[in-house]
Amino acid sequence: MKDHKNLAFDSLLIHGGDIEDTYGSAVVPIYQTSTFAFKDVNHGARLFAGEEDGFIYTRIGNPTISALENCVAGLENGFGGIATSSGMGAVNSVYLAFLHSGDHIVSTDAVYGPARVVIENYYSKLGIEYSYVDTSNIQNIIDAIRPNTKMLYIETPANPTIALTDLKKCADIAKKNNLVFVVDNTFCSPYLQKPLDFGADIVLHSVTKFINGHADIVGGIIVAKTQEHYKTVRGAMVTMGFNMDPHQAYLVLRGLKTLSIRMDRAQENAIKVADFLENHPKIEWIKYPGLKSFAQYELAKEQMDGPGAMISFGVKGGLEAGKILMNNVKLALLAVSLGGVETLIQHPASMTHSKMAKEAKLKAGITDELVRYSVGIEDVNDIINDLKQALEKI
Ligand SMILES: *Cc1c(COP(=O)(O)O)cnc(C)c1O
């Protein structure tokens, strides 16, 4: 592992995962191997005892995977990274690492659907209590904390309501109450938001989205601020078998190199698309952190380095009108996921958040008419013309 601590973000994207191998490879190779031979019995014993760095078995660690982990840990200003098979593998590694029977979690009501469903349907059976609140209002978090609260788990901007949660204030509350403060940073990527810098303990991503950016793999990563938390989460990931695969890691490393230029273009497009939608007579409402009309415009400027590429909006005429729009776009793919080079459109109430109880959905602001739009890096005129022709069909 080369030392790149003094490099800027854009250089870390290219070199943060560099390794030194026998052949001087320019790109981190795919170490497609399940196990690694020890030099002798004592060497094996030293590796297992953690007295020497090296690789044992790919579920525990692998050079391609660790290159990705080192790269993202550097981008997030954390101690260490832990790559996982999926974003949900990252979420579950963190839950299992810290939550014990009898503990309580406070989380964002409009958090990524399955991150909530897994707590309500599975962890609850193991004796874990939960409160889902609108964390964009800090008082709701304070009111929800109980003597047994162990974790504050937030997503900002939340998916798909685009509601922001104040990272600095959450960090203060977490510190005062001795909570593990976890942030799902998938919507921003470290290019637009660095939660550890605001006092979070753990940041996690579905790398399926912006970090990989090419819609060709599913994966996750966790970055811990301290060595202690890093060890706790890695232990959970390794024993649960939530590890990433070397081939997956190779593709993510490849996608990650262009994160800033992809994000810059997607965001530039999103600003123009948001402006178009806000002024379109058939749009009822729109939420995008880059619009002056966005309720938390100031907070977005404080904690995000840009408004991102995710837009939520409602069409006049509600769900039926929204369906006409979604059925008539030709460039945008009608598909879940986000953060790829291609533009996607989806309907959270019937798709990503369909497993959530209807009442909980409404309370969290995931209304029936909400359309979620992930802006890609195509020519912005094509994106806007596509929306224009589909809106004309309503
Ligand atoms: C997609 C997503 C996840 C889950 O990630 P997978 O890679 O699909 O398992 C978690 N959080 C957010 C915000 C997401 O968008």
mmCIF file of C-alpha atoms and ligand atoms in Angstrom:
data_model
loop_
_atom_site.group_PDB
_atom_site.id
_atom_site.type_symbol
_atom_site.label_atom_id
_atom_site.label_comp_id
_atom_site.label_asym_id
_atom_site.label_seq_id
_atom_site.Cartn_x
_atom_site.Cartn_y
_atom_site.Cartn_z
ATOM 1 C CA MET A 1 0.000 0.000 0.000
ATOM 2 C CA LYS A 2 1.484 3.329 -1.061
ATOM 3 C CA ASP A 3 1.137 6.372 1.165
ATOM 4 C CA HIS A 4 -1.120 8.938 -0.504
ATOM 5 C CA LYS A 5 -2.276 10.814 2.589
ATOM 6 C CA ASN A 6 -1.312 14.239 1.196
ATOM 7 C CA LEU A 7 -3.212 13.890 -2.104
ATOM 8 C CA ALA A 8 -6.360 15.876 -2.932
ATOM 9 C CA PHE A 9 -9.735 14.171 -3.465
ATOM 10 C CA ASP A 10 -9.548 13.890 -7.267
ATOM 11 C CA SER A 11 -6.070 12.361 -7.079
ATOM 12 C CA LEU A 12 -7.178 9.928 -4.364
ATOM 13 C CA LEU A 13 -9.922 8.707 -6.712
ATOM 14 C CA ILE A 14 -7.204 7.584 -9.118
ATOM 15 C CA HIS A 15 -4.443 6.568 -6.688
ATOM 16 C CA GLY A 16 -6.069 5.963 -3.286
ATOM 17 C CA GLY A 17 -6.312 2.240 -4.007
ATOM 18 C CA ASP A 18 -2.844 1.793 -5.532
ATOM 19 C CA ILE A 19 -0.965 -1.325 -4.516
ATOM 20 C CA GLU A 20 2.611 -2.410 -5.191
ATOM 21 C CA ASP A 21 2.798 -5.803 -6.863
ATOM 22 C CA THR A 22 5.626 -7.813 -8.441
ATOM 23 C CA TYR A 23 4.794 -6.620 -11.963
ATOM 24 C CA GLY A 24 4.209 -2.922 -11.295
ATOM 25 C CA SER A 25 0.623 -3.196 -12.526
ATOM 26 C CA ALA A 26 -0.901 0.198 -13.368
ATOM 27 C CA VAL A 27 -4.342 -1.020 -12.322
ATOM 28 C CA VAL A 28 -5.169 -3.119 -9.260
ATOM 29 C CA PRO A 29 -5.497 -6.671 -10.629
ATOM 30 C CA ILE A 30 -8.351 -9.019 -9.806
ATOM 31 C CA TYR A 31 -6.999 -11.428 -7.199
ATOM 32 C CA GLN A 32 -9.569 -14.087 -8.012
ATOM 33 C CA THR A 33 -8.475 -16.502 -5.317
ATOM 34 C CA SER A 34 -10.316 -17.830 -2.283
ATOM 35 C CA THR A 35 -7.237 -18.551 -0.169
ATOM 36 C CA PHE A 36 -3.593 -17.485 0.251
ATOM 37 C CA ALA A 37 -0.661 -19.796 1.010
ATOM 38 C CA PHE A 38 1.385 -19.147 4.160
ATOM 39 C CA LYS A 39 5.189 -19.216 3.940
ATOM 40 C CA ASP A 40 5.327 -21.543 6.919
ATOM 41 C CA VAL A 41 3.345 -22.444 10.041
ATOM 42 C CA ASN A 42 4.656 -19.484 12.034
ATOM 43 C CA HIS A 43 3.725 -17.065 9.238
ATOM 44 C CA GLY A 44 0.140 -18.413 9.253
ATOM 45 C CA ALA A 45 -0.011 -18.070 13.035
ATOM 46 C CA ARG A 46 1.251 -14.478 12.901
ATOM 47 C CA LEU A 47 -1.368 -13.527 10.286
ATOM 48 C CA PHE A 48 -4.161 -15.061 12.365
ATOM 49 C CA ALA A 49 -2.883 -13.318 15.485
ATOM 50 C CA GLY A 50 -2.906 -9.994 13.607
ATOM 51 C CA GLU A 51 0.834 -9.564 14.288
ATOM 52 C CA GLU A 52 1.618 -9.228 10.604
ATOM 53 C CA ASP A 53 -0.297 -7.737 7.659
ATOM 54 C CA GLY A 54 -1.261 -10.123 4.892
ATOM 55 C CA PHE A 55 -4.058 -12.148 3.418
ATOM 56 C CA ILE A 56 -5.541 -15.394 4.723
ATOM 57 C CA TYR A 57 -8.875 -16.073 3.049
ATOM 58 C CA THR A 58 -11.005 -13.860 0.787
ATOM 59 C CA ARG A 59 -14.015 -13.638 3.120
ATOM 60 C CA ILE A 60 -11.617 -12.064 5.649
ATOM 61 C CA GLY A 61 -9.677 -9.936 3.182
ATOM 62 C CA ASN A 62 -8.297 -9.819 -0.375
ATOM 63 C CA PRO A 63 -5.859 -7.422 -2.125
ATOM 64 C CA THR A 64 -8.387 -6.189 -4.727
ATOM 65 C CA ILE A 65 -11.070 -5.643 -2.096
ATOM 66 C CA SER A 66 -8.691 -3.965 0.332
ATOM 67 C CA ALA A 67 -7.545 -1.566 -2.422
ATOM 68 C CA LEU A 68 -11.151 -0.393 -2.732
ATOM 69 C CA GLU A 69 -11.552 -0.223 1.055
ATOM 70 C CA ASN A 70 -8.415 1.907 1.409
ATOM 71 C CA CYS A 71 -9.486 4.199 -1.407
ATOM 72 C CA VAL A 72 -12.978 4.917 -0.043
ATOM 73 C CA ALA A 73 -11.711 5.225 3.559
ATOM 74 C CA GLY A 74 -9.351 7.952 2.304
ATOM 75 C CA LEU A 75 -12.152 9.746 0.450
ATOM 76 C CA GLU A 76 -14.374 9.755 3.553
ATOM 77 C CA ASN A 77 -11.517 10.732 5.926
ATOM 78 C CA GLY A 78 -12.049 7.595 7.999
ATOM 79 C CA PHE A 79 -9.789 5.040 9.672
ATOM 80 C CA GLY A 80 -10.722 2.060 7.519
ATOM 81 C CA GLY A 81 -13.182 0.687 4.978
ATOM 82 C CA ILE A 82 -15.164 -2.555 4.945
ATOM 83 C CA ALA A 83 -16.545 -3.614 1.563
ATOM 84 C CA THR A 84 -19.683 -5.758 1.418
ATOM 85 C CA SER A 85 -21.652 -7.835 -1.067
ATOM 86 C CA SER A 86 -24.393 -5.180 -1.297
ATOM 87 C CA GLY A 87 -25.522 -1.944 0.304
ATOM 88 C CA MET A 88 -27.838 -4.004 2.502
ATOM 89 C CA GLY A 89 -24.821 -6.122 3.473
ATOM 90 C CA ALA A 90 -23.255 -2.886 4.730
ATOM 91 C CA VAL A 91 -26.429 -1.869 6.576
ATOM 92 C CA ASN A 92 -26.751 -5.282 8.248
ATOM 93 C CA SER A 93 -23.050 -5.454 9.161
ATOM 94 C CA VAL A 94 -23.475 -2.169 11.029
ATOM 95 C CA TYR A 95 -26.733 -3.197 12.724
ATOM 96 C CA LEU A 96 -25.306 -6.558 13.829
ATOM 97 C CA ALA A 97 -22.020 -5.038 14.967
ATOM 98 C CA PHE A 98 -23.634 -2.644 17.443
ATOM 99 C CA LEU A 99 -27.240 -3.628 18.258
ATOM 100 C CA HIS A 100 -27.847 -6.121 21.054
ATOM 101 C CA SER A 101 -31.118 -7.538 22.311
ATOM 102 C CA GLY A 102 -32.884 -4.837 24.350
ATOM 103 C CA ASP A 103 -31.213 -1.952 22.479
ATOM 104 C CA HIS A 104 -33.154 0.789 20.726
ATOM 105 C CA ILE A 105 -32.431 2.510 17.400
ATOM 106 C CA VAL A 106 -33.633 5.960 16.308
ATOM 107 C CA SER A 107 -33.734 6.403 12.545
ATOM 108 C CA THR A 108 -35.043 8.521 9.672
ATOM 109 C CA ASP A 109 -38.654 7.622 8.784
ATOM 110 C CA ALA A 110 -37.970 7.939 5.042
ATOM 111 C CA VAL A 111 -34.741 5.910 5.244
ATOM 112 C CA TYR A 112 -33.973 3.457 2.383
ATOM 113 C CA GLY A 113 -36.972 1.071 2.465
ATOM 114 C CA PRO A 114 -35.251 -2.269 3.221
ATOM 115 C CA ALA A 115 -33.009 -0.668 5.908
ATOM 116 C CA ARG A 116 -36.233 0.022 7.823
ATOM 117 C CA VAL A 117 -38.120 -3.144 6.862
ATOM 118 C CA VAL A 118 -35.271 -5.350 8.131
ATOM 119 C CA ILE A 119 -35.468 -3.696 11.571
ATOM 120 C CA GLU A 120 -39.268 -3.847 11.758
ATOM 121 C CA ASN A 121 -39.623 -7.421 10.463
ATOM 122 C CA TYR A 122 -36.446 -9.209 11.605
ATOM 123 C CA TYR A 123 -34.385 -7.366 14.244
ATOM 124 C CA SER A 124 -37.583 -6.733 16.219
ATOM 125 C CA LYS A 125 -37.853 -10.537 16.605
ATOM 126 C CA LEU A 126 -34.399 -10.461 18.235
ATOM 127 C CA GLY A 127 -35.575 -7.942 20.824
ATOM 128 C CA ILE A 128 -34.400 -4.726 19.191
ATOM 129 C CA GLU A 129 -36.654 -1.692 19.623
ATOM 130 C CA TYR A 130 -36.983 1.135 17.121
ATOM 131 C CA SER A 131 -38.360 4.626 16.529
ATOM 132 C CA TYR A 132 -38.691 6.023 13.007
ATOM 133 C CA VAL A 133 -39.057 9.785 13.059
ATOM 134 C CA ASP A 134 -38.720 12.743 10.737
ATOM 135 C CA THR A 135 -35.067 13.478 11.536
ATOM 136 C CA SER A 136 -35.149 16.696 9.490
ATOM 137 C CA ASN A 137 -36.647 18.117 12.709
ATOM 138 C CA ILE A 138 -33.935 17.631 15.343
ATOM 139 C CA GLN A 139 -36.415 17.844 18.225
ATOM 140 C CA ASN A 140 -38.013 14.601 16.981
ATOM 141 C CA ILE A 141 -34.688 12.813 17.531
ATOM 142 C CA ILE A 142 -34.251 14.217 21.027
ATOM 143 C CA ASP A 143 -37.820 13.201 21.927
ATOM 144 C CA ALA A 144 -37.326 9.660 20.601
ATOM 145 C CA ILE A 145 -34.186 8.869 22.627
ATOM 146 C CA ARG A 146 -34.713 6.344 25.445
ATOM 147 C CA PRO A 147 -32.324 5.089 28.160
ATOM 148 C CA ASN A 148 -31.634 2.007 25.980
ATOM 149 C CA THR A 149 -31.032 3.915 22.723
ATOM 150 C CA LYS A 150 -27.791 2.703 21.211
ATOM 151 C CA MET A 151 -27.748 3.963 17.627
ATOM 152 C CA LEU A 152 -28.777 7.030 15.638
ATOM 153 C CA TYR A 153 -29.006 5.973 11.994
ATOM 154 C CA ILE A 154 -29.842 8.634 9.441
ATOM 155 C CA GLU A 155 -29.965 9.175 5.724
ATOM 156 C CA THR A 156 -29.503 12.688 4.330
ATOM 157 C CA PRO A 157 -30.842 13.554 1.815
ATOM 158 C CA ALA A 158 -33.435 10.904 2.627
ATOM 159 C CA ASN A 159 -34.689 8.560 -0.037
ATOM 160 C CA PRO A 160 -36.999 9.535 -1.769
ATOM 161 C CA THR A 161 -38.265 12.622 0.102
ATOM 162 C CA ILE A 162 -34.970 14.572 -0.261
ATOM 163 C CA ALA A 163 -35.453 15.781 3.345
ATOM 164 C CA LEU A 164 -32.113 16.768 4.897
ATOM 165 C CA THR A 165 -30.957 16.020 8.433
ATOM 166 C CA ASP A 166 -28.484 18.306 10.198
ATOM 167 C CA LEU A 167 -25.284 16.259 10.560
ATOM 168 C CA LYS A 168 -23.587 18.524 13.088
ATOM 169 C CA LYS A 169 -26.597 18.631 15.402
ATOM 170 C CA CYS A 170 -27.010 14.855 15.180
ATOM 171 C CA ALA A 171 -23.352 14.382 16.102
ATOM 172 C CA ASP A 172 -23.842 16.560 19.194
ATOM 173 C CA ILE A 173 -26.920 14.582 20.266
ATOM 174 C CA ALA A 174 -25.145 11.278 19.653
ATOM 175 C CA LYS A 175 -22.137 12.351 21.699
ATOM 176 C CA LYS A 176 -24.259 13.574 24.597
ATOM 177 C CA ASN A 177 -26.255 10.317 24.668
ATOM 178 C CA ASN A 178 -23.402 7.921 23.904
ATOM 179 C CA LEU A 179 -24.960 6.709 20.648
ATOM 180 C CA VAL A 180 -23.244 5.246 17.615
ATOM 181 C CA PHE A 181 -24.009 7.791 14.890
ATOM 182 C CA VAL A 182 -24.374 6.176 11.448
ATOM 183 C CA VAL A 183 -25.005 7.990 8.144
ATOM 184 C CA ASP A 184 -26.090 6.390 4.868
ATOM 185 C CA ASN A 185 -24.249 8.658 2.402
ATOM 186 C CA THR A 186 -25.336 6.865 -0.796
ATOM 187 C CA PHE A 187 -27.211 9.841 -2.275
ATOM 188 C CA CYS A 188 -24.216 12.172 -2.078
ATOM 189 C CA SER A 189 -21.103 10.012 -2.298
ATOM 190 C CA PRO A 190 -18.016 11.387 -0.511
ATOM 191 C CA TYR A 191 -17.629 13.890 -3.359
ATOM 192 C CA LEU A 192 -20.630 15.891 -2.137
ATOM 193 C CA GLN A 193 -20.775 15.116 1.583
ATOM 194 C CA LYS A 194 -18.354 13.791 4.212
ATOM 195 C CA PRO A 195 -20.377 12.875 7.307
ATOM 196 C CA LEU A 196 -17.326 11.793 9.356
ATOM 197 C CA ASP A 197 -16.038 15.384 9.135
ATOM 198 C CA PHE A 198 -19.280 16.513 10.813
ATOM 199 C CA GLY A 199 -18.878 14.047 13.694
ATOM 200 C CA ALA A 200 -20.487 10.807 12.454
ATOM 201 C CA ASP A 201 -18.924 7.552 13.692
ATOM 202 C CA ILE A 202 -19.798 5.397 10.709
ATOM 203 C CA VAL A 203 -20.642 6.200 7.096
ATOM 204 C CA LEU A 204 -21.976 3.635 4.657
ATOM 205 C CA HIS A 205 -22.837 3.400 0.979
ATOM 206 C CA SER A 206 -24.568 1.292 -1.527
ATOM 207 C CA VAL A 207 -21.676 1.422 -4.003
ATOM 208 C CA THR A 208 -24.198 0.129 -6.538
ATOM 209 C CA LYS A 209 -25.115 3.808 -6.960
ATOM 210 C CA PHE A 210 -22.782 6.807 -7.450
ATOM 211 C CA ILE A 211 -19.520 5.204 -6.254
ATOM 212 C CA ASN A 212 -19.531 2.549 -8.965
ATOM 213 C CA GLY A 213 -21.802 4.615 -11.184
ATOM 214 C CA HIS A 214 -22.184 2.263 -14.133
ATOM 215 C CA ALA A 215 -25.171 0.125 -13.108
ATOM 216 C CA ASP A 216 -23.213 -3.100 -13.590
ATOM 217 C CA ILE A 217 -22.683 -4.405 -10.051
ATOM 218 C CA VAL A 218 -24.360 -4.454 -6.617
ATOM 219 C CA GLY A 219 -22.127 -3.729 -3.633
ATOM 220 C CA GLY A 220 -21.670 -1.820 -0.390
ATOM 221 C CA ILE A 221 -19.010 -0.229 1.797
ATOM 222 C CA ILE A 222 -18.708 1.008 5.352
ATOM 223 C CA VAL A 223 -16.111 3.484 6.610
ATOM 224 C CA ALA A 224 -15.426 3.776 10.345
ATOM 225 C CA LYS A 225 -13.895 6.851 11.914
ATOM 226 C CA THR A 226 -12.005 4.968 14.638
ATOM 227 C CA GLN A 227 -9.955 1.789 14.741
ATOM 228 C CA GLU A 228 -12.190 0.424 17.506
ATOM 229 C CA HIS A 229 -15.384 0.774 15.446
ATOM 230 C CA TYR A 230 -13.571 -0.488 12.355
ATOM 231 C CA LYS A 231 -12.639 -3.723 14.157
ATOM 232 C CA THR A 232 -16.151 -4.184 15.523
ATOM 233 C CA VAL A 233 -17.795 -3.786 12.102
ATOM 234 C CA ARG A 234 -15.194 -5.837 10.239
ATOM 235 C CA GLY A 235 -15.659 -8.652 12.746
ATOM 236 C CA ALA A 236 -19.416 -8.674 12.089
ATOM 237 C CA MET A 237 -18.994 -8.514 8.304
ATOM 238 C CA VAL A 238 -16.420 -11.324 8.196
ATOM 239 C CA THR A 239 -18.314 -13.753 10.430
ATOM 240 C CA MET A 240 -21.671 -13.031 8.795
ATOM 241 C CA GLY A 241 -20.162 -13.563 5.341
ATOM 242 C CA PHE A 242 -21.316 -10.234 3.916
ATOM 243 C CA ASN A 243 -17.998 -9.797 2.044
ATOM 244 C CA MET A 244 -17.537 -8.339 -1.422
ATOM 245 C CA ASP A 245 -16.071 -10.428 -4.243
ATOM 246 C CA PRO A 246 -12.714 -9.475 -5.885
ATOM 247 C CA HIS A 247 -14.279 -9.087 -9.316
ATOM 248 C CA GLN A 248 -16.939 -6.767 -7.909
ATOM 249 C CA ALA A 249 -14.199 -4.736 -6.163
ATOM 250 C CA TYR A 250 -12.254 -4.418 -9.425
ATOM 251 C CA LEU A 251 -15.276 -2.966 -11.229
ATOM 252 C CA VAL A 252 -16.024 -0.552 -8.391
ATOM 253 C CA LEU A 253 -12.402 0.653 -8.361
ATOM 254 C CA ARG A 254 -12.721 1.253 -12.098
ATOM 255 C CA GLY A 255 -16.001 3.163 -11.777
ATOM 256 C CA LEU A 256 -14.808 5.159 -8.786
ATOM 257 C CA LYS A 257 -11.974 6.803 -10.724
ATOM 258 C CA THR A 258 -14.419 9.058 -12.578
ATOM 259 C CA LEU A 259 -16.648 9.865 -9.579
ATOM 260 C CA SER A 260 -15.988 13.617 -9.581
ATOM 261 C CA ILE A 261 -16.350 14.135 -13.301
ATOM 262 C CA ARG A 262 -19.500 11.985 -13.409
ATOM 263 C CA MET A 263 -20.953 13.809 -10.424
ATOM 264 C CA ASP A 264 -20.099 17.226 -11.842
ATOM 265 C CA ARG A 265 -21.890 16.445 -15.104
ATOM 266 C CA ALA A 266 -24.905 14.731 -13.498
ATOM 267 C CA GLN A 267 -25.295 17.643 -11.098
ATOM 268 C CA GLU A 268 -24.945 20.248 -13.825
ATOM 269 C CA ASN A 269 -27.698 18.403 -15.728
ATOM 270 C CA ALA A 270 -29.849 18.040 -12.588
ATOM 271 C CA ILE A 271 -29.772 21.781 -11.920
ATOM 272 C CA LYS A 272 -31.136 22.414 -15.447
ATOM 273 C CA VAL A 273 -33.721 19.612 -15.212
ATOM 274 C CA ALA A 274 -34.935 20.897 -11.812
ATOM 275 C CA ASP A 275 -35.261 24.379 -13.245
ATOM 276 C CA PHE A 276 -37.257 23.020 -16.198
ATOM 277 C CA LEU A 277 -39.593 21.003 -13.963
ATOM 278 C CA GLU A 278 -40.137 23.798 -11.455
ATOM 279 C CA ASN A 279 -41.371 26.064 -14.255
ATOM 280 C CA HIS A 280 -43.495 23.454 -16.021
ATOM 281 C CA PRO A 281 -47.278 24.006 -15.655
ATOM 282 C CA LYS A 282 -47.975 20.295 -15.135
ATOM 283 C CA ILE A 283 -45.652 19.944 -12.123
ATOM 284 C CA GLU A 284 -47.362 20.294 -8.734
ATOM 285 C CA TRP A 285 -44.250 20.360 -6.542
ATOM 286 C CA ILE A 286 -40.539 19.591 -6.747
ATOM 287 C CA LYS A 287 -37.821 18.884 -4.195
ATOM 288 C CA TYR A 288 -34.197 19.454 -5.135
ATOM 289 C CA PRO A 289 -31.554 20.897 -2.796
ATOM 290 C CA GLY A 290 -30.247 23.188 -5.532
ATOM 291 C CA LEU A 291 -33.501 25.151 -5.881
ATOM 292 C CA LYS A 292 -33.980 28.393 -3.942
ATOM 293 C CA SER A 293 -37.504 27.140 -3.198
ATOM 294 C CA PHE A 294 -36.071 24.084 -1.376
ATOM 295 C CA ALA A 295 -37.072 24.390 2.290
ATOM 296 C CA GLN A 296 -33.596 23.402 3.560
ATOM 297 C CA TYR A 297 -31.570 25.279 0.938
ATOM 298 C CA GLU A 298 -29.274 26.808 3.593
ATOM 299 C CA LEU A 299 -28.593 23.502 5.359
ATOM 300 C CA ALA A 300 -27.796 21.931 1.994
ATOM 301 C CA LYS A 301 -25.156 24.619 1.430
ATOM 302 C CA GLU A 302 -23.690 24.072 4.907
ATOM 303 C CA GLN A 303 -23.187 20.338 4.795
ATOM 304 C CA MET A 304 -23.205 19.384 1.113
ATOM 305 C CA ASP A 305 -20.657 20.411 -1.502
ATOM 306 C CA GLY A 306 -23.366 20.456 -4.178
ATOM 307 C CA PRO A 307 -27.067 19.642 -4.600
ATOM 308 C CA GLY A 308 -26.524 16.242 -6.241
ATOM 309 C CA ALA A 309 -28.408 14.524 -9.024
ATOM 310 C CA MET A 310 -31.577 13.246 -7.319
ATOM 311 C CA ILE A 311 -34.919 14.998 -7.817
ATOM 312 C CA SER A 312 -38.352 14.157 -6.413
ATOM 313 C CA PHE A 313 -41.523 15.709 -7.772
ATOM 314 C CA GLY A 314 -45.274 15.355 -8.028
ATOM 315 C CA VAL A 315 -47.258 15.801 -11.227
ATOM 316 C CA LYS A 316 -50.588 17.681 -11.242
ATOM 317 C CA GLY A 317 -53.273 15.007 -11.418
ATOM 318 C CA GLY A 318 -51.472 12.804 -8.878
ATOM 319 C CA LEU A 319 -50.601 9.154 -9.359
ATOM 320 C CA GLU A 320 -52.563 8.671 -12.602
ATOM 321 C CA ALA A 321 -50.799 11.590 -14.268
ATOM 322 C CA GLY A 322 -47.451 10.389 -12.888
ATOM 323 C CA LYS A 323 -48.077 6.967 -14.440
ATOM 324 C CA ILE A 324 -48.635 8.559 -17.864
ATOM 325 C CA LEU A 325 -45.317 10.375 -17.480
ATOM 326 C CA MET A 326 -43.431 7.229 -16.403
ATOM 327 C CA ASN A 327 -44.972 5.145 -19.201
ATOM 328 C CA ASN A 328 -44.064 7.704 -21.859
ATOM 329 C CA VAL A 329 -40.455 8.621 -21.168
ATOM 330 C CA LYS A 330 -38.204 7.129 -23.832
ATOM 331 C CA LEU A 331 -34.671 8.137 -22.809
ATOM 332 C CA ALA A 332 -35.025 7.685 -19.039
ATOM 333 C CA LEU A 333 -35.254 4.048 -17.979
ATOM 334 C CA LEU A 334 -38.218 3.135 -15.790
ATOM 335 C CA ALA A 335 -36.096 1.361 -13.202
ATOM 336 C CA VAL A 336 -35.120 1.400 -9.536
ATOM 337 C CA SER A 337 -31.575 2.189 -8.374
ATOM 338 C CA LEU A 338 -29.880 5.544 -8.976
ATOM 339 C CA GLY A 339 -26.549 7.253 -9.401
ATOM 340 C CA GLY A 340 -25.551 5.687 -12.711
ATOM 341 C CA VAL A 341 -24.488 7.392 -15.917
ATOM 342 C CA GLU A 342 -27.965 6.765 -17.319
ATOM 343 C CA THR A 343 -31.107 8.685 -16.294
ATOM 344 C CA LEU A 344 -33.658 6.651 -14.315
ATOM 345 C CA ILE A 345 -37.237 7.326 -13.262
ATOM 346 C CA GLN A 346 -39.237 5.346 -10.697
ATOM 347 C CA HIS A 347 -42.323 5.369 -8.472
ATOM 348 C CA PRO A 348 -41.270 4.771 -4.816
ATOM 349 C CA ALA A 349 -44.777 4.090 -3.402
ATOM 350 C CA SER A 350 -45.278 1.047 -5.652
ATOM 351 C CA MET A 351 -41.614 0.104 -6.159
ATOM 352 C CA THR A 352 -38.707 0.773 -3.740
ATOM 353 C CA HIS A 353 -40.952 1.482 -0.752
ATOM 354 C CA SER A 354 -43.815 -0.923 -1.539
ATOM 355 C CA LYS A 355 -42.992 -3.187 1.457
ATOM 356 C CA MET A 356 -43.460 -0.303 3.904
ATOM 357 C CA ALA A 357 -46.874 -0.018 5.603
ATOM 358 C CA LYS A 358 -49.070 2.516 3.764
ATOM 359 C CA GLU A 359 -49.579 4.657 6.863
ATOM 360 C CA ALA A 360 -45.834 4.748 7.603
ATOM 361 C CA LYS A 361 -45.205 5.735 3.992
ATOM 362 C CA LEU A 362 -47.612 8.663 4.152
ATOM 363 C CA LYS A 363 -46.237 9.770 7.517
ATOM 364 C CA ALA A 364 -42.739 9.744 6.034
ATOM 365 C CA GLY A 365 -43.860 11.869 3.064
ATOM 366 C CA ILE A 366 -43.708 9.049 0.506
ATOM 367 C CA THR A 367 -46.983 10.018 -1.105
ATOM 368 C CA ASP A 368 -48.603 8.179 -4.006
ATOM 369 C CA GLU A 369 -47.830 10.884 -6.547
ATOM 370 C CA LEU A 370 -44.091 11.140 -5.718
ATOM 371 C CA VAL A 371 -41.875 10.436 -8.738
ATOM 372 C CA ARG A 372 -38.136 9.961 -8.183
ATOM 373 C CA TYR A 373 -35.751 10.960 -10.916
ATOM 374 C CA SER A 374 -32.016 10.140 -11.015
ATOM 375 C CA VAL A 375 -30.308 12.422 -13.516
ATOM 376 C CA GLY A 376 -27.611 10.815 -15.679
ATOM 377 C CA ILE A 377 -24.811 12.271 -17.770
ATOM 378 C CA GLU A 378 -26.533 12.226 -21.176
ATOM 379 C CA ASP A 379 -26.903 15.503 -23.112
ATOM 380 C CA VAL A 380 -29.158 17.645 -20.947
ATOM 381 C CA ASN A 381 -31.285 18.768 -23.922
ATOM 382 C CA ASP A 382 -32.162 15.150 -24.660
ATOM 383 C CA ILE A 383 -33.110 14.604 -21.002
ATOM 384 C CA ILE A 384 -35.332 17.694 -20.930
ATOM 385 C CA ASN A 385 -36.924 16.963 -24.317
ATOM 386 C CA ASP A 386 -37.734 13.463 -23.117
ATOM 387 C CA LEU A 387 -39.542 14.835 -20.059
ATOM 388 C CA LYS A 388 -41.245 17.503 -22.166
ATOM 389 C CA GLN A 389 -42.754 15.047 -24.664
ATOM 390 C CA ALA A 390 -43.883 12.698 -21.844
ATOM 391 C CA LEU A 391 -45.502 15.548 -19.891
ATOM 392 C CA GLU A 392 -47.392 16.590 -23.041
ATOM 393 C CA LYS A 393 -49.152 13.189 -22.998
ATOM 394 C CA ILE A 394 -50.846 14.033 -19.676
HETATM 395 C C1 LIG B 1 -29.705 1.145 -2.898
HETATM 396 C C2 LIG B 1 -29.564 1.698 -1.536
HETATM 397 C C3 LIG B 1 -29.243 0.891 -0.422
HETATM 398 C C4 LIG B 1 -29.104 -0.609 -0.549
HETATM 399 O O1 LIG B 1 -28.078 -0.974 -1.382
HETATM 400 P P1 LIG B 1 -28.043 -2.330 -2.273
HETATM 401 O O2 LIG B 1 -26.733 -2.211 -2.951
HETATM 402 O O3 LIG B 1 -29.214 -2.304 -3.185
HETATM 403 O O4 LIG B 1 -28.128 -3.473 -1.311
HETATM 404 C C5 LIG B 1 -29.079 1.500 0.791
HETATM 405 N N1 LIG B 1 -29.254 2.838 0.948
HETATM 406 C C6 LIG B 1 -29.574 3.636 -0.077
HETATM 407 C C7 LIG B 1 -29.760 5.085 0.151
HETATM 408 C C8 LIG B 1 -29.753 3.101 -1.346
HETATM 409 O O5 LIG B 1 -30.093 3.906 -2.361
#
